[in-house]
Amino acid sequence: MIDKVILDKISSYIEYRYRSLHETKLKLRQLKLSDAEQTEIIAYLLEKGFLDEDKFITAFVRGKFFHKYWGKQKIRYGLSYHQVSQEIVEKIISREISSEDYERTILRLISKKIGGQNPSELTQLKKYQVSQYLISHGFSYEEFTKYLS
């Protein structure tokens, strides 16, 4: 039998924002529950739809791309912590991030870094700085070099 207090606590933890199965298991361990109790609670949460890896990955991808302006590499890396299936991650990334949105985001970040300058008139140092900025946001060199030439 699942303790109602614990169930309410973990349910509100998940309802605050979508959580991965990995995060939820870590939280249950913090609550010092036995393995049997953890398994029972996880089964209940999955059955009732509180835990859904697809919804979690979709929310993560959309949030990090559209609000934090992360590139695909950084999103993949961020999701690796959550121990989710790479196949599902790739499917959701390709479904949620269109090539037009990706290109628009790269151009937005370049514009933010160079102000009103023309990209073809940038110094080598400035191009390097912009490149490092984009790489730190999870974009690969091949994805943005055509915009800096």
PDB file of C-alpha atoms in Angstrom:
ATOM      1  CA  MET A   1       0.000   0.000   0.000  1.00  0.00           C
ATOM      2  CA  ILE A   2       1.388   3.367  -1.014  1.00  0.00           C
ATOM      3  CA  ASP A   3       1.642   6.012   1.706  1.00  0.00           C
ATOM      4  CA  LYS A   4      -0.731   8.867   0.786  1.00  0.00           C
ATOM      5  CA  VAL A   5       1.606  11.589   2.107  1.00  0.00           C
ATOM      6  CA  ILE A   6       4.530  10.317   0.039  1.00  0.00           C
ATOM      7  CA  LEU A   7       2.321   9.917  -3.017  1.00  0.00           C
ATOM      8  CA  ASP A   8       1.034  13.497  -2.674  1.00  0.00           C
ATOM      9  CA  LYS A   9       4.572  14.761  -2.227  1.00  0.00           C
ATOM     10  CA  ILE A  10       5.954  12.994  -5.306  1.00  0.00           C
ATOM     11  CA  SER A  11       2.863  13.867  -7.374  1.00  0.00           C
ATOM     12  CA  SER A  12       3.265  17.566  -6.631  1.00  0.00           C
ATOM     13  CA  TYR A  13       6.992  17.247  -7.416  1.00  0.00           C
ATOM     14  CA  ILE A  14       6.118  15.886 -10.868  1.00  0.00           C
ATOM     15  CA  GLU A  15       3.214  18.286 -11.476  1.00  0.00           C
ATOM     16  CA  TYR A  16       5.469  21.317 -10.900  1.00  0.00           C
ATOM     17  CA  ARG A  17       7.134  20.525 -14.232  1.00  0.00           C
ATOM     18  CA  TYR A  18       7.575  17.424 -16.346  1.00  0.00           C
ATOM     19  CA  ARG A  19      10.122  15.094 -14.760  1.00  0.00           C
ATOM     20  CA  SER A  20      12.083  12.235 -16.209  1.00  0.00           C
ATOM     21  CA  LEU A  21      11.881   8.753 -14.802  1.00  0.00           C
ATOM     22  CA  HIS A  22      15.509   9.144 -13.679  1.00  0.00           C
ATOM     23  CA  GLU A  23      14.786  12.372 -11.755  1.00  0.00           C
ATOM     24  CA  THR A  24      11.770  10.788 -10.105  1.00  0.00           C
ATOM     25  CA  LYS A  25      13.767   7.741  -9.023  1.00  0.00           C
ATOM     26  CA  LEU A  26      16.418  10.020  -7.518  1.00  0.00           C
ATOM     27  CA  LYS A  27      13.735  11.922  -5.603  1.00  0.00           C
ATOM     28  CA  LEU A  28      12.271   8.681  -4.285  1.00  0.00           C
ATOM     29  CA  ARG A  29      15.732   7.619  -3.084  1.00  0.00           C
ATOM     30  CA  GLN A  30      16.069  10.958  -1.285  1.00  0.00           C
ATOM     31  CA  LEU A  31      12.847  10.166   0.541  1.00  0.00           C
ATOM     32  CA  LYS A  32      14.576   6.999   1.812  1.00  0.00           C
ATOM     33  CA  LEU A  33      11.946   4.589   0.538  1.00  0.00           C
ATOM     34  CA  SER A  34      12.572   0.870   0.159  1.00  0.00           C
ATOM     35  CA  ASP A  35      13.123  -0.557  -3.328  1.00  0.00           C
ATOM     36  CA  ALA A  36       9.701  -2.209  -3.205  1.00  0.00           C
ATOM     37  CA  GLU A  37       7.994   1.091  -2.303  1.00  0.00           C
ATOM     38  CA  GLN A  38       9.881   2.909  -5.047  1.00  0.00           C
ATOM     39  CA  THR A  39       8.873   0.303  -7.626  1.00  0.00           C
ATOM     40  CA  GLU A  40       5.244   0.455  -6.507  1.00  0.00           C
ATOM     41  CA  ILE A  41       5.157   4.274  -6.681  1.00  0.00           C
ATOM     42  CA  ILE A  42       6.849   4.341 -10.115  1.00  0.00           C
ATOM     43  CA  ALA A  43       4.334   1.781 -11.421  1.00  0.00           C
ATOM     44  CA  TYR A  44       1.463   3.873 -10.073  1.00  0.00           C
ATOM     45  CA  LEU A  45       2.834   7.096 -11.581  1.00  0.00           C
ATOM     46  CA  LEU A  46       3.320   5.455 -14.973  1.00  0.00           C
ATOM     47  CA  GLU A  47      -0.140   3.880 -14.877  1.00  0.00           C
ATOM     48  CA  LYS A  48      -1.850   7.171 -13.991  1.00  0.00           C
ATOM     49  CA  GLY A  49       0.092   9.128 -16.623  1.00  0.00           C
ATOM     50  CA  PHE A  50       2.093  11.283 -14.225  1.00  0.00           C
ATOM     51  CA  LEU A  51       5.334  10.069 -15.782  1.00  0.00           C
ATOM     52  CA  ASP A  52       5.650  10.189 -19.549  1.00  0.00           C
ATOM     53  CA  GLU A  53       9.116  10.205 -21.111  1.00  0.00           C
ATOM     54  CA  ASP A  54       7.844  11.532 -24.465  1.00  0.00           C
ATOM     55  CA  LYS A  55       6.166  14.517 -22.814  1.00  0.00           C
ATOM     56  CA  PHE A  56       9.253  15.165 -20.709  1.00  0.00           C
ATOM     57  CA  ILE A  57      11.628  15.053 -23.688  1.00  0.00           C
ATOM     58  CA  THR A  58       9.310  17.209 -25.796  1.00  0.00           C
ATOM     59  CA  ALA A  59       9.038  19.831 -23.045  1.00  0.00           C
ATOM     60  CA  PHE A  60      12.804  19.763 -22.499  1.00  0.00           C
ATOM     61  CA  VAL A  61      13.606  20.133 -26.210  1.00  0.00           C
ATOM     62  CA  ARG A  62      11.068  22.920 -26.771  1.00  0.00           C
ATOM     63  CA  GLY A  63      12.068  24.810 -23.634  1.00  0.00           C
ATOM     64  CA  LYS A  64      15.799  24.664 -24.223  1.00  0.00           C
ATOM     65  CA  PHE A  65      15.554  25.476 -27.921  1.00  0.00           C
ATOM     66  CA  PHE A  66      12.830  28.115 -28.035  1.00  0.00           C
ATOM     67  CA  HIS A  67      13.584  29.839 -24.724  1.00  0.00           C
ATOM     68  CA  LYS A  68      17.260  29.218 -23.966  1.00  0.00           C
ATOM     69  CA  TYR A  69      18.352  29.032 -27.651  1.00  0.00           C
ATOM     70  CA  TRP A  70      20.328  25.835 -27.185  1.00  0.00           C
ATOM     71  CA  GLY A  71      21.564  23.936 -30.222  1.00  0.00           C
ATOM     72  CA  LYS A  72      20.895  20.261 -30.835  1.00  0.00           C
ATOM     73  CA  GLN A  73      24.233  19.128 -29.404  1.00  0.00           C
ATOM     74  CA  LYS A  74      23.665  20.862 -26.071  1.00  0.00           C
ATOM     75  CA  ILE A  75      20.093  19.550 -25.909  1.00  0.00           C
ATOM     76  CA  ARG A  76      21.325  15.983 -26.485  1.00  0.00           C
ATOM     77  CA  TYR A  77      23.962  16.448 -23.806  1.00  0.00           C
ATOM     78  CA  GLY A  78      21.400  17.872 -21.368  1.00  0.00           C
ATOM     79  CA  LEU A  79      19.121  14.907 -21.935  1.00  0.00           C
ATOM     80  CA  SER A  80      21.951  12.403 -21.432  1.00  0.00           C
ATOM     81  CA  TYR A  81      21.773  13.164 -17.691  1.00  0.00           C
ATOM     82  CA  HIS A  82      18.172  11.954 -17.654  1.00  0.00           C
ATOM     83  CA  GLN A  83      19.106   8.562 -19.113  1.00  0.00           C
ATOM     84  CA  VAL A  84      16.455   8.622 -21.821  1.00  0.00           C
ATOM     85  CA  SER A  85      16.506   6.676 -25.071  1.00  0.00           C
ATOM     86  CA  GLN A  86      18.646   8.363 -27.732  1.00  0.00           C
ATOM     87  CA  GLU A  87      16.288   7.076 -30.436  1.00  0.00           C
ATOM     88  CA  ILE A  88      13.361   8.895 -28.849  1.00  0.00           C
ATOM     89  CA  VAL A  89      15.498  12.011 -28.338  1.00  0.00           C
ATOM     90  CA  GLU A  90      16.470  12.108 -32.024  1.00  0.00           C
ATOM     91  CA  LYS A  91      12.872  11.528 -33.129  1.00  0.00           C
ATOM     92  CA  ILE A  92      11.563  14.349 -30.923  1.00  0.00           C
ATOM     93  CA  ILE A  93      14.355  16.776 -31.849  1.00  0.00           C
ATOM     94  CA  SER A  94      13.665  16.268 -35.554  1.00  0.00           C
ATOM     95  CA  ARG A  95       9.897  16.601 -34.957  1.00  0.00           C
ATOM     96  CA  GLU A  96      10.038  19.708 -32.749  1.00  0.00           C
ATOM     97  CA  ILE A  97      12.870  21.731 -34.334  1.00  0.00           C
ATOM     98  CA  SER A  98      12.400  22.598 -37.971  1.00  0.00           C
ATOM     99  CA  SER A  99      15.385  23.523 -40.111  1.00  0.00           C
ATOM    100  CA  GLU A 100      13.883  27.010 -40.562  1.00  0.00           C
ATOM    101  CA  ASP A 101      13.623  27.541 -36.800  1.00  0.00           C
ATOM    102  CA  TYR A 102      17.162  26.236 -36.350  1.00  0.00           C
ATOM    103  CA  GLU A 103      18.542  28.577 -38.983  1.00  0.00           C
ATOM    104  CA  ARG A 104      16.569  31.496 -37.554  1.00  0.00           C
ATOM    105  CA  THR A 105      17.994  30.815 -34.094  1.00  0.00           C
ATOM    106  CA  ILE A 106      21.565  30.685 -35.395  1.00  0.00           C
ATOM    107  CA  LEU A 107      21.041  33.995 -37.193  1.00  0.00           C
ATOM    108  CA  ARG A 108      19.464  35.526 -34.070  1.00  0.00           C
ATOM    109  CA  LEU A 109      22.441  34.533 -31.929  1.00  0.00           C
ATOM    110  CA  ILE A 110      24.942  35.809 -34.513  1.00  0.00           C
ATOM    111  CA  SER A 111      23.057  39.084 -34.772  1.00  0.00           C
ATOM    112  CA  LYS A 112      23.038  39.411 -30.987  1.00  0.00           C
ATOM    113  CA  LYS A 113      26.821  39.007 -30.852  1.00  0.00           C
ATOM    114  CA  ILE A 114      27.775  41.249 -33.781  1.00  0.00           C
ATOM    115  CA  GLY A 115      25.182  43.965 -33.409  1.00  0.00           C
ATOM    116  CA  GLY A 116      24.610  45.790 -36.690  1.00  0.00           C
ATOM    117  CA  GLN A 117      27.883  44.716 -38.306  1.00  0.00           C
ATOM    118  CA  ASN A 118      27.973  42.910 -41.620  1.00  0.00           C
ATOM    119  CA  PRO A 119      29.224  39.324 -41.023  1.00  0.00           C
ATOM    120  CA  SER A 120      31.585  39.525 -44.013  1.00  0.00           C
ATOM    121  CA  GLU A 121      33.339  42.552 -42.470  1.00  0.00           C
ATOM    122  CA  LEU A 122      34.123  40.916 -39.116  1.00  0.00           C
ATOM    123  CA  THR A 123      37.706  40.543 -37.966  1.00  0.00           C
ATOM    124  CA  GLN A 124      39.126  37.072 -37.449  1.00  0.00           C
ATOM    125  CA  LEU A 125      39.048  37.647 -33.693  1.00  0.00           C
ATOM    126  CA  LYS A 126      35.366  38.626 -33.736  1.00  0.00           C
ATOM    127  CA  LYS A 127      34.496  35.608 -35.923  1.00  0.00           C
ATOM    128  CA  TYR A 128      36.333  33.401 -33.447  1.00  0.00           C
ATOM    129  CA  GLN A 129      34.429  34.939 -30.527  1.00  0.00           C
ATOM    130  CA  VAL A 130      31.093  34.470 -32.276  1.00  0.00           C
ATOM    131  CA  SER A 131      32.064  30.878 -33.125  1.00  0.00           C
ATOM    132  CA  GLN A 132      32.914  30.127 -29.505  1.00  0.00           C
ATOM    133  CA  TYR A 133      29.616  31.657 -28.403  1.00  0.00           C
ATOM    134  CA  LEU A 134      27.633  29.464 -30.817  1.00  0.00           C
ATOM    135  CA  ILE A 135      29.595  26.348 -29.901  1.00  0.00           C
ATOM    136  CA  SER A 136      28.900  27.024 -26.212  1.00  0.00           C
ATOM    137  CA  HIS A 137      25.196  27.120 -27.090  1.00  0.00           C
ATOM    138  CA  GLY A 138      25.429  23.674 -28.676  1.00  0.00           C
ATOM    139  CA  PHE A 139      25.679  24.466 -32.378  1.00  0.00           C
ATOM    140  CA  SER A 140      28.290  22.656 -34.459  1.00  0.00           C
ATOM    141  CA  TYR A 141      30.834  24.550 -36.505  1.00  0.00           C
ATOM    142  CA  GLU A 142      29.373  23.166 -39.752  1.00  0.00           C
ATOM    143  CA  GLU A 143      25.923  24.518 -38.873  1.00  0.00           C
ATOM    144  CA  PHE A 144      26.921  28.175 -38.612  1.00  0.00           C
ATOM    145  CA  THR A 145      30.101  28.806 -40.650  1.00  0.00           C
ATOM    146  CA  LYS A 146      28.197  29.682 -43.811  1.00  0.00           C
ATOM    147  CA  TYR A 147      26.670  32.656 -41.962  1.00  0.00           C
ATOM    148  CA  LEU A 148      30.020  34.039 -40.827  1.00  0.00           C
ATOM    149  CA  SER A 149      31.817  34.128 -44.191  1.00  0.00           C
TER     150      SER A 149
END
